[in-house]
Coordinates of C-alpha atoms and ligand atoms in Angstrom, one line a residue:
X1 CA 21.7 29.6 -0.4
X2 CA 21.9 26.2 -2.6
X3 CA 19.5 23.1 -0.7
X4 CA 19.8 20.3 -2.1
X5 CA 17.8 17.5 -1.3
X6 CA 18.6 14.1 -1.7
X7 CA 15.5 11.1 -1.7
X8 CA 16.2 7.5 -0.1
X9 CA 14.0 4.9 -2.2
X10 CA 13.3 5.2 -5.8
X11 CA 10.1 4.4 -6.1
X12 CA 6.3 5.6 -6.1
X13 CA 6.4 8.1 -3.0
X14 CA 10.8 8.7 -3.7
X15 CA 9.4 9.3 -7.4
X16 CA 7.1 11.6 -7.4
X17 CA 7.9 13.9 -4.1
X18 CA 11.2 14.3 -6.5
X19 CA 8.9 15.9 -9.4
X20 CA 6.4 17.4 -6.4
X21 CA 9.7 19.1 -5.8
X22 CA 10.7 20.6 -9.5
X23 CA 6.4 21.0 -9.6
X24 CA 6.5 23.0 -7.0
X25 CA 9.5 25.5 -8.2
X26 CA 13.0 24.1 -6.8
X27 CA 15.4 24.7 -8.7
X28 CA 18.5 23.4 -6.5
X29 CA 19.5 19.6 -6.8
X30 CA 17.2 17.0 -6.3
X31 CA 19.4 13.8 -5.6
X32 CA 16.9 10.2 -6.2
X33 CA 18.9 7.4 -4.7
X34 CA 16.8 3.9 -5.3
X35 CA 18.2 0.4 -4.8
X36 CA 16.1 -1.2 -7.7
X37 CA 17.9 -1.5 -11.7
X38 CA 14.9 0.1 -13.0
X39 CA 12.7 3.4 -13.5
X40 CA 10.6 4.0 -10.4
X41 CA 7.5 2.3 -11.2
X42 CA 3.8 2.0 -9.6
X43 CA 3.2 -1.3 -7.4
X44 CA -0.5 -2.1 -7.6
X45 CA -0.3 -3.7 -11.3
X46 CA 2.0 -6.8 -10.1
X47 CA -0.3 -8.6 -8.6
X48 CA -3.0 -8.0 -10.7
X49 CA -2.7 -7.0 -14.5
X50 CA 0.8 -8.4 -14.3
X51 CA -0.8 -11.8 -13.2
X52 CA -3.7 -11.8 -15.3
X53 CA -1.0 -11.9 -18.3
X54 CA -2.8 -8.6 -19.3
X55 CA 0.3 -6.5 -19.0
X56 CA 3.3 -7.2 -18.7
X57 CA 6.0 -4.4 -17.4
X58 CA 3.8 -2.5 -15.2
X59 CA 3.5 0.9 -14.6
X60 CA 6.6 2.7 -15.3
X61 CA 6.2 6.0 -13.1
X62 CA 8.5 8.6 -15.7
X63 CA 10.2 7.9 -18.8
X64 CA 14.0 8.0 -18.5
X65 CA 14.2 11.0 -20.6
X66 CA 12.2 12.7 -17.6
X67 CA 14.8 11.9 -14.8
X68 CA 17.1 14.6 -16.9
X69 CA 15.0 17.0 -18.2
X70 CA 14.2 18.0 -15.0
X71 CA 17.0 17.9 -13.7
X72 CA 16.4 15.0 -11.1
X73 CA 19.6 13.2 -10.5
X74 CA 18.0 9.7 -10.6
X75 CA 20.9 6.7 -9.0
X76 CA 19.5 3.3 -10.0
X77 CA 20.9 0.4 -8.6
X78 CA 22.2 2.1 -5.5
X79 CA 21.8 1.5 -2.0
X80 CA 21.9 4.0 1.0
X81 CA 24.1 1.9 3.9
X82 CA 23.8 5.0 6.8
X83 CA 22.8 8.2 6.9
X84 CA 24.3 10.2 9.3
X85 CA 22.1 13.6 10.4
X86 CA 24.5 15.2 12.4
X87 CA 26.8 16.0 9.8
X88 CA 24.1 15.7 7.0
X89 CA 25.6 12.7 5.4
X90 CA 24.5 9.5 3.3
X91 CA 26.6 6.7 2.8
X92 CA 26.2 4.7 -0.2
X93 CA 27.3 0.5 -0.6
X94 CA 30.5 2.4 -2.2
X95 CA 31.2 3.9 0.7
X96 CA 30.9 7.3 -0.6
X97 CA 29.4 10.0 0.7
X98 CA 26.5 11.7 0.0
X99 CA 25.6 15.9 1.4
X100 CA 22.5 17.1 1.9
X101 CA 20.1 19.8 3.0
X102 CA 18.0 17.8 3.2
X103 CA 16.6 14.3 3.6
X104 CA 13.7 12.2 2.5
X105 CA 13.3 8.7 3.1
X106 CA 11.2 7.0 1.0
X107 CA 11.9 3.4 1.6
X108 CA 8.8 1.8 1.5
X109 CA 8.3 -1.7 2.8
X110 CA 9.5 -5.5 2.4
X111 CA 7.5 -8.7 2.1
X112 CA 6.9 -10.2 5.6
X113 CA 9.1 -13.8 5.8
X114 CA 7.9 -16.9 7.5
X115 CA 9.5 -18.5 9.9
X116 CA 9.3 -22.3 9.3
X117 CA 10.8 -25.4 7.9
X118 CA 11.2 -25.1 3.9
X119 CA 10.7 -21.4 3.8
X120 CA 13.6 -21.5 1.7
X121 CA 12.9 -24.4 -0.7
X122 CA 12.7 -22.9 -4.3
X123 CA 8.7 -22.1 -5.3
X124 CA 8.4 -19.9 -2.4
X125 CA 8.1 -16.8 -3.2
X126 CA 7.0 -13.2 -2.1
X127 CA 5.6 -10.6 -4.5
X128 CA 7.0 -7.3 -3.5
X129 CA 9.0 -6.2 -7.1
X130 CA 8.5 -6.2 -10.5
X131 CA 11.0 -9.4 -10.5
X132 CA 8.8 -11.0 -8.4
X133 CA 5.8 -10.0 -10.0
X134 CA 7.7 -11.5 -13.5
X135 CA 8.4 -14.5 -11.7
X136 CA 5.5 -15.8 -10.4
X137 CA 3.4 -15.2 -13.4
X138 CA 5.8 -17.7 -15.0
X139 CA 4.6 -20.0 -12.9
X140 CA 0.7 -19.0 -13.2
X141 CA 0.3 -22.0 -16.0
X142 CA -2.7 -24.0 -16.2
X143 CA -3.4 -26.5 -13.3
X144 CA -0.5 -25.4 -11.5
X145 CA -1.2 -26.2 -7.5
X146 CA -1.0 -22.8 -6.2
X147 CA -1.1 -22.1 -1.8
X148 CA -0.6 -18.7 -1.1
X149 CA -0.1 -17.9 3.0
X150 CA -2.2 -15.2 4.2
X151 CA -5.5 -14.2 3.5
X152 CA -5.1 -9.9 3.5
X153 CA -5.6 -8.0 0.2
X154 CA -2.5 -8.9 -1.8
X155 CA -3.0 -12.9 -1.2
X156 CA -6.2 -12.7 -2.4
X157 CA -5.7 -10.8 -5.5
X158 CA -3.2 -13.4 -6.1
X159 CA -5.8 -15.5 -5.7
X160 CA -8.2 -14.5 -8.0
X161 CA -5.2 -13.9 -10.6
X162 CA -3.9 -17.2 -10.4
X163 CA -7.6 -18.8 -10.6
X164 CA -8.8 -16.6 -13.7
X165 CA -5.0 -19.2 -15.1
X166 CA -6.0 -21.9 -14.8
X167 CA -4.3 -22.8 -11.6
X168 CA -5.6 -24.9 -8.8
X169 CA -5.5 -22.2 -5.4
X170 CA -5.6 -22.4 -2.4
X171 CA -5.5 -19.4 0.5
X172 CA -4.7 -20.5 4.0
X173 CA -5.6 -18.0 6.9
X174 CA -4.5 -18.0 10.2
X175 CA -7.6 -15.6 11.1
X176 CA -11.1 -16.7 11.8
X177 CA -11.9 -14.7 8.8
X178 CA -10.2 -13.4 6.3
X179 CA -9.3 -9.2 6.6
X180 CA -10.2 -9.5 9.9
X181 CA -8.8 -6.4 11.1
X182 CA -10.2 -4.0 7.8
X183 CA -14.1 -3.6 8.4
X184 CA -14.3 -5.4 11.2
X185 CA -13.8 -8.7 8.9
X186 CA -17.2 -7.9 7.4
X187 CA -15.6 -7.6 3.5
X188 CA -13.3 -10.8 4.5
X189 CA -16.9 -13.1 4.8
X190 CA -18.2 -11.4 1.6
X191 CA -14.6 -11.9 -0.3
X192 CA -14.8 -15.7 1.0
X193 CA -17.7 -16.5 -0.6
X194 CA -17.1 -14.2 -3.9
X195 CA -13.3 -16.8 -3.8
X196 CA -15.2 -20.1 -3.2
X197 CA -17.6 -18.7 -5.8
X198 CA -14.8 -18.8 -8.2
X199 CA -13.6 -22.3 -6.7
X200 CA -11.0 -21.1 -4.6
X201 CA -10.0 -23.5 -1.5
X202 CA -9.7 -20.9 1.3
X203 CA -8.6 -22.1 5.1
X204 CA -9.6 -20.2 7.8
X205 CA -8.2 -20.8 11.3
X206 CA -5.2 -22.8 9.3
X207 CA -1.7 -22.4 10.5
X208 CA 1.1 -23.8 8.5
X209 CA 4.1 -25.3 10.2
X210 CA 5.7 -26.3 7.5
X211 CA 6.6 -26.5 3.9
X212 CA 8.2 -29.6 1.8
X213 CA 9.9 -30.9 -0.8
X214 CA 13.5 -32.3 -2.3
X215 CA 14.6 -29.6 -3.8
X216 CA 11.3 -27.6 -5.0
X217 CA 8.1 -27.1 -2.5
X218 CA 5.4 -30.2 -2.6
X219 CA 3.0 -29.5 -0.1
X220 CA 2.4 -27.4 2.7
X221 CA 2.0 -28.9 6.0
X222 CA -1.1 -27.8 8.8
X223 CA -0.2 -27.6 12.2
X224 CA -3.6 -30.1 11.9
X225 CA -1.8 -32.8 10.0
X226 CA -3.4 -32.0 6.7
X227 CA -0.8 -31.5 3.6
X228 CA -1.7 -29.6 0.5
X229 CA 0.2 -30.8 -2.6
X230 CA 1.1 -27.5 -4.0
X231 CA 3.5 -26.4 -7.1
X232 CA 4.7 -22.7 -5.7
X233 CA 3.4 -21.6 -2.3
X234 CA 3.0 -17.7 -2.4
X235 CA 3.8 -15.8 1.0
X236 CA 1.5 -12.8 1.8
X237 CA 1.4 -12.4 5.2
X238 CA 2.1 -8.5 5.6
X239 CA 5.3 -6.5 5.0
X240 CA 7.6 -4.7 7.4
X241 CA 8.9 -1.5 7.0
X242 CA 12.7 -0.5 5.7
X243 CA 13.0 2.2 8.8
X244 CA 16.1 0.4 9.6
X245 CA 18.6 4.0 8.3
X246 CA 16.6 5.9 9.9
X247 CA 16.6 3.6 13.3
X248 CA 20.2 3.5 12.9
X249 CA 20.5 6.9 12.8
X250 CA 18.3 7.4 16.2
X251 CA 15.2 8.6 14.8
X252 CA 12.3 7.7 16.3
X253 CA 10.4 4.7 14.5
X254 CA 7.7 1.8 15.3
X255 CA 7.4 -0.3 13.0
X256 CA 8.1 3.0 10.5
X257 CA 9.4 6.2 10.6
X258 CA 7.4 8.4 13.5
X259 CA 5.7 11.7 11.3
X260 CA 3.9 14.2 11.8
X261 CA 1.4 15.7 9.2
X262 CA 3.7 17.3 7.4
X263 CA 6.0 14.3 7.4
X264 CA 9.0 15.7 9.7
X265 CA 10.5 13.2 11.6
X266 CA 11.8 13.9 14.7
X267 CA 15.7 14.6 13.2
X268 CA 15.9 18.0 11.9
X269 CA 16.1 18.3 8.2
X270 CA 14.6 14.6 7.3
X271 CA 11.5 13.5 6.5
X272 CA 9.5 10.7 5.4
X273 CA 7.0 9.6 2.9
X274 CA 5.3 6.5 1.7
X275 CA 5.0 3.1 3.0
X276 CA 7.6 3.6 5.8
X277 CA 6.0 6.8 7.2
X278 CA 3.9 5.7 10.1
X279 CA 1.5 9.2 10.4
X280 CA 1.2 10.8 14.2
X281 CA -2.1 11.3 13.7
X282 CA -4.3 11.7 10.3
X283 CA -8.2 12.6 9.8
X284 CA -9.3 10.8 13.2
X285 CA -6.7 7.9 13.1
X286 CA -3.4 7.4 15.6
X287 CA -0.2 6.6 14.7
X288 CA -1.2 5.2 11.0
X289 CA 1.0 3.4 8.5
X290 CA -1.1 3.0 5.5
X291 CA 0.3 1.1 2.5
X292 CA -1.7 2.4 -0.2
X293 CA -1.1 3.8 -3.6
X294 CA -3.1 7.3 -2.6
X295 CA -1.0 8.0 0.8
X296 CA 2.4 7.5 -1.8
X297 CA 1.2 9.6 -3.8
X298 CA -0.2 12.5 -1.3
X299 CA 2.8 12.3 0.9
X300 CA 5.1 13.2 -1.7
X301 CA 3.2 16.1 -2.5
X302 CA 3.0 17.2 1.2
X303 CA 6.7 16.8 1.8
X304 CA 7.2 18.8 -0.7
X305 CA 5.2 21.5 0.1
X306 CA 6.3 21.2 3.8
X307 CA 10.3 21.4 2.2
X308 CA 9.3 24.4 -0.3
X309 CA 7.2 26.1 2.9
X310 CA 3.9 25.8 0.6
X311 CA 0.3 25.4 2.3
X312 CA -0.8 21.8 2.8
X313 CA -4.0 20.8 1.7
X314 CA -7.0 19.8 4.5
X315 CA -6.3 16.4 5.9
X316 CA -8.8 13.6 4.3
X317 CA -9.8 10.0 4.7
X318 CA -7.4 7.7 3.8
X319 CA -8.7 5.6 0.6
X320 CA -7.4 2.7 -0.8
X321 CA -8.8 -0.3 -3.6
X322 CA -8.0 -3.9 -4.5
X323 CA -9.2 -5.1 -7.7
X324 CA -10.3 -8.6 -7.3
X325 CA -12.5 -10.8 -10.3
X326 CA -14.3 -8.2 -12.0
X327 CA -14.9 -6.4 -8.0
X328 CA -13.7 -3.2 -7.9
X329 CA -14.1 -2.7 -3.7
X330 CA -12.9 0.7 -2.2
X331 CA -12.2 1.6 1.2
X332 CA -12.1 5.3 3.2
X333 CA -11.7 5.4 6.3
X334 CA -12.0 2.3 8.7
X335 CA -13.6 1.0 11.9
X336 CA -13.9 -0.1 15.4
X337 CA -15.2 -2.9 17.6
X338 CA -19.3 -1.7 17.9
X339 CA -19.8 1.0 15.0
X340 CA -22.8 0.1 13.3
X341 CA -23.2 -1.1 10.1
X342 CA -25.4 1.0 7.6
X343 CA -26.0 -0.8 4.2
X344 CA -26.5 1.7 1.1
X345 CA -28.4 -0.7 -1.9
X346 CA -28.9 -4.6 -2.0
X347 CA -26.0 -6.7 -1.2
X348 CA -27.1 -9.3 -3.6
X349 CA -26.3 -7.1 -6.4
X350 CA -23.2 -6.2 -8.2
X351 CA -23.5 -3.0 -6.7
X352 CA -23.5 -1.5 -2.9
X353 CA -21.7 0.8 -0.1
X354 CA -21.5 -0.5 3.1
X355 CA -20.8 2.3 6.0
X356 CA -19.7 2.7 9.1
X357 CA -20.8 4.9 11.9
X358 CA -19.6 5.9 15.0
X359 CA -20.6 8.7 17.5
X360 CA -22.7 9.3 14.8
X361 CA -20.3 10.0 12.5
X362 CA -19.2 8.5 9.4
X363 CA -15.7 6.9 10.2
X364 CA -16.0 4.3 7.6
X365 CA -16.9 3.0 4.0
X366 CA -17.3 0.0 1.9
X367 CA -17.6 0.8 -1.6
X368 CA -18.7 -2.2 -4.1
X369 CA -18.5 -1.4 -7.7
X370 CA -19.8 1.6 -6.3
X371 CA -16.4 4.2 -7.3
X372 CA -18.6 7.2 -8.5
X373 CA -19.4 7.4 -4.5
X374 CA -15.8 8.2 -3.7
X375 CA -16.0 11.9 -4.0
X376 CA -18.7 12.6 -2.2
X377 CA -18.4 10.0 0.8
X378 CA -15.2 11.1 1.4
X379 CA -16.5 14.2 1.3
X380 CA -19.1 13.4 4.1
X381 CA -16.5 12.0 6.1
X382 CA -14.5 15.1 5.9
X383 CA -17.4 17.3 7.6
X384 CA -17.9 14.9 10.7
X385 CA -21.7 16.2 9.9
X386 CA -23.3 14.1 12.7
X387 CA -25.3 11.7 10.0
X388 CA -29.1 10.5 10.6
X389 CA -28.6 6.3 10.0
X390 CA -32.3 5.6 8.6
X391 CA -31.5 8.1 5.6
X392 CA -28.1 7.1 4.9
X393 CA -28.9 3.7 4.5
X394 CA -31.8 4.2 1.9
X395 CA -30.4 4.4 -1.6
X396 CA -33.4 6.9 -2.6
X397 CA -32.1 10.1 0.2
X398 CA -28.9 11.2 -2.2
X399 CA -25.7 11.3 -0.9
X400 CA -25.2 15.5 -1.7
X401 CA -28.0 16.1 1.2
X402 CA -25.6 14.4 3.8
X403 CA -23.5 18.1 3.1
X404 CA -26.0 20.2 4.2
Ligands
LIG501 C1 2.0 -6.2 -5.7 C2 1.4 -4.8 -4.9 C3 0.0 -4.6 -5.0 C4 -0.5 -3.2 -4.5 N1 -1.9 -3.0 -4.6 C5 -2.0 -1.9 -4.5 C6 -3.8 -1.1 -4.7 O1 -4.8 -2.2 -5.5 N2 -4.3 -0.3 -4.1 C7 -3.1 0.8 -4.0 O2 -3.7 1.7 -3.0 N3 -2.2 0.1 -2.8 C8 -1.7 -1.2 -3.3 N4 -0.2 -1.1 -3.0 C9 0.6 -0.4 -2.3 C10 1.1 0.4 -3.3 O3 2.1 0.0 -4.2 C11 2.3 1.6 -2.1 O4 1.6 1.9 -0.7 C12 3.6 2.1 -2.9 O5 4.7 1.8 -3.9 C13 4.4 2.3 -1.8 O6 5.2 3.4 -2.6 P1 6.9 3.7 -1.5 O7 7.2 4.1 -2.3 O8 6.7 4.1 0.1 O9 7.4 2.2 -1.4 P2 7.8 1.5 -2.5 O10 7.2 1.8 -4.1 O11 8.8 0.3 -2.4 O12 9.5 2.3 -2.7 C14 10.9 2.6 -2.2 C15 11.5 1.7 -3.0 O13 13.1 2.4 -2.2 C16 13.7 1.4 -2.1 N5 14.8 1.3 -1.2 C17 14.4 0.8 0.5 N6 15.8 1.0 1.4 C18 16.0 1.3 -0.2 C19 18.1 2.1 0.6 N7 18.9 1.8 1.8 N8 18.7 2.4 -0.2 C20 18.0 2.4 -1.8 N9 17.1 2.1 -2.0 C21 16.1 1.8 -1.0 C22 13.1 0.1 -2.3 O14 14.5 -1.4 -3.2 C23 12.1 0.5 -3.3 O15 12.6 0.1 -4.4 C24 0.2 -2.4 -3.4 C25 1.2 -2.6 -3.3 C26 1.7 -4.1 -3.8 C27 3.1 -4.4 -3.9

């Protein structure tokens, strides 16, 4: 019996799901539907190489010919308006219907906007797509005044790229510390120092009340009355899951489509992968929606394996990286208030690690220019062995001994 699989969302996880299905031997129809006008691409370069001028195109996942060669029916510039789980159909924007046996939702997230006066002025931008990146890159000229709203990873990468282009950059963060929800603010404090050393004006505990301008933006107004002159404002205040298709079809959602460890949603025959999927349990975390490159890769593989009945690999501590200036920062797992922080190496040097330990188990790790340690640290985390703090903090004590 033929099994047609439709994937909605032709971004990283959608394209990778289609490829994994073919690689793992699925012979029947694979239809990949995406509303962007271009081939599926990876997003990390959009806030790094593309803004720094070292790349103008980002990374296309597969060349055009790949899709035909692998009999993947790629439909670009095509929006899915609704799904009907009972009839196993998707409805396209032109009202045509497609029937599926299995459906994979890979619709990602969209940039969260801000609801304040002036948010619609020319020069107020967000960054999610290649087109957004091209538009923003064109505005990062020497001495341009760039105000970034939001001191998260995306905002900080934009700030770093803008400074490199000679812009005057201000980052406005409403919380008391940058990245307050990541590693308990441990990383944020250090990143604030790094950015200030490069000339970025970082303002924490600052709330924006309005964006001013006649037609196009000229300033950002803060709650305390301060006006910050701006030629461009980048709103980087997080993202919202594109989970409407699922929600309107009665599939369980909670800012993301709820999935189990096999990417199955609450509706039979429907899976969700990538940024839009909120996994009920992942490693030692619950109800986690990961917006990360690796998660998009892994969940694509998981969905394909589940659909084809293949065995799944072991669960892994989540991993994320960011590049800012010449710093490569990698994060594994997470941390909670009260976790013990163990430093390995000297934070005054370029390369060191911080570990977050709870009940003698390694819960999280921050690797500063120490990506070579990622594999072993992840293995240690996955073993869940009890760990000796003192030995962990002693750089002369080889990490591999914690695996024994
Ligand atoms: C600027 C930027 C920098 C990043 N940097 C890093 C990094 O350094 N490290 C890291 O680990 N991760 C990074 N990420 C995150 C990573 O890129 C994402 O986790 C990844 O792209 C998620 O893939 P996805 O397929 O779930 O979503 P997406 O790649 O967003 O794809 C979803 C696609 O679905 C389409 N779609 C939505 N609704 C519909 C519909 N109804 N019909 C048809 N199509 C639809 C969307 O238009 C989009 O094309 C970054 C993301 C951004 C935006």
